[in-house]
mmCIF file of C-alpha atoms in Angstrom:
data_model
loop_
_atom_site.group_PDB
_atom_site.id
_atom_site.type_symbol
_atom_site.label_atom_id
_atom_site.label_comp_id
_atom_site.label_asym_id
_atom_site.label_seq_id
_atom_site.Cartn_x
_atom_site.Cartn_y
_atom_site.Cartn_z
ATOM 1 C CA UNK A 56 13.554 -162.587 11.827
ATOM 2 C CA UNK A 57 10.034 -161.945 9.982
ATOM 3 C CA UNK A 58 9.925 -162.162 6.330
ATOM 4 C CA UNK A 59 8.639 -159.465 4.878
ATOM 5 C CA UNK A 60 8.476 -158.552 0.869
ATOM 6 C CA UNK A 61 11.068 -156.052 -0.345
ATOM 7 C CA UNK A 62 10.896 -152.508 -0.150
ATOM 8 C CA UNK A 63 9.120 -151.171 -3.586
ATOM 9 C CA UNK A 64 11.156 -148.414 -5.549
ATOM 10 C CA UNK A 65 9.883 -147.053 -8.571
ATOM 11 C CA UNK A 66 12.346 -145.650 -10.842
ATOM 12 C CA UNK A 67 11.780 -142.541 -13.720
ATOM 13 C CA UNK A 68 13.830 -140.344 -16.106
ATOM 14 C CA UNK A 69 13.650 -136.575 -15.368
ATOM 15 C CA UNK A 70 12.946 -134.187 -18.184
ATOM 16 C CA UNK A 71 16.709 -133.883 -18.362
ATOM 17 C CA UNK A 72 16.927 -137.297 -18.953
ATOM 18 C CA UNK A 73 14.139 -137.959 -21.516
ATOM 19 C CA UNK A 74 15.751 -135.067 -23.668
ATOM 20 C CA UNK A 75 19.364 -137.234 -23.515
ATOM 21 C CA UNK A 76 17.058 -140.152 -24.490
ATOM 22 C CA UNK A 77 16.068 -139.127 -27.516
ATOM 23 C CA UNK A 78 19.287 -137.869 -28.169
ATOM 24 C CA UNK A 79 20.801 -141.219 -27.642
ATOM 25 C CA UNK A 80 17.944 -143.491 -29.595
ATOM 26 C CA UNK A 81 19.508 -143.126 -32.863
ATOM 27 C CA UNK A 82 22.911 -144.109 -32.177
ATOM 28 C CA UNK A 83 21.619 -147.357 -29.990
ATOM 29 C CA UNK A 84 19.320 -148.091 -33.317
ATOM 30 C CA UNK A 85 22.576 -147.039 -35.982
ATOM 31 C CA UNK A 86 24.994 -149.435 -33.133
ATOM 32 C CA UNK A 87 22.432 -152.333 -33.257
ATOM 33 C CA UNK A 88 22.137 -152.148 -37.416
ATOM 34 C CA UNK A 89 26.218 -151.989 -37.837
ATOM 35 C CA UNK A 90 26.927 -155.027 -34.699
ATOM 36 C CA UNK A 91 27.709 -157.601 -36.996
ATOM 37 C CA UNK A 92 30.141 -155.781 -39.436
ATOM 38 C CA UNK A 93 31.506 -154.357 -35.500
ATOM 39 C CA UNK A 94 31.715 -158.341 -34.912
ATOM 40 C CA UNK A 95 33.509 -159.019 -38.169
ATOM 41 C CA UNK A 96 35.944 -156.227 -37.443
ATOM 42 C CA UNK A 97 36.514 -157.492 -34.054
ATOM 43 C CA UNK A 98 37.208 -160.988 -34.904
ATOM 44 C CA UNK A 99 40.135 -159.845 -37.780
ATOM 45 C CA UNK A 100 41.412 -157.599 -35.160
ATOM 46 C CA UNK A 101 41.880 -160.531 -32.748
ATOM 47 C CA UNK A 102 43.066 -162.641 -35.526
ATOM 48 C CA UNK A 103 45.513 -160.037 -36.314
ATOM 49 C CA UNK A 104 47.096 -159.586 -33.512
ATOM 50 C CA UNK A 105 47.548 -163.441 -32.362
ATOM 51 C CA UNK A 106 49.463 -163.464 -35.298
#
C-alpha cells in the first residue's frame, strides 16, 4: 500500500448561501451576547426539575 497525501477538497458558499449568511450573522452575534443569561436559565431549569 503506498502512502500518498489526502485528496484536497476545497469547500465554498454559493450566492444562495452567502445571502442566508448574512441573514444568519445577527442572530449568531445576538445568541453569543445573551449565552450566559441562556446558561443561567438553563441551570434553574435543571435545578427545578431535580426538585
Amino acid at each position: 500500500m503506498l502512502l500518498q497525501p489526502p485528496v484536497a477538497v476545497s469547500y465554498e458558499l454559493t450566492p444562495l448561501g452567502r445571502s442566508l449568511l448574512e441573514i444568519l450573522k445577527p442572530l449568531v452575534f445576538w445568541s453569543h451576547e445573551q449565552m450566559d443569561e441562556v446558561r443561567q436559565f438553563r441551570m434553574q431549569f435543571d435545578r427545578e426539575q431535580a426538585s
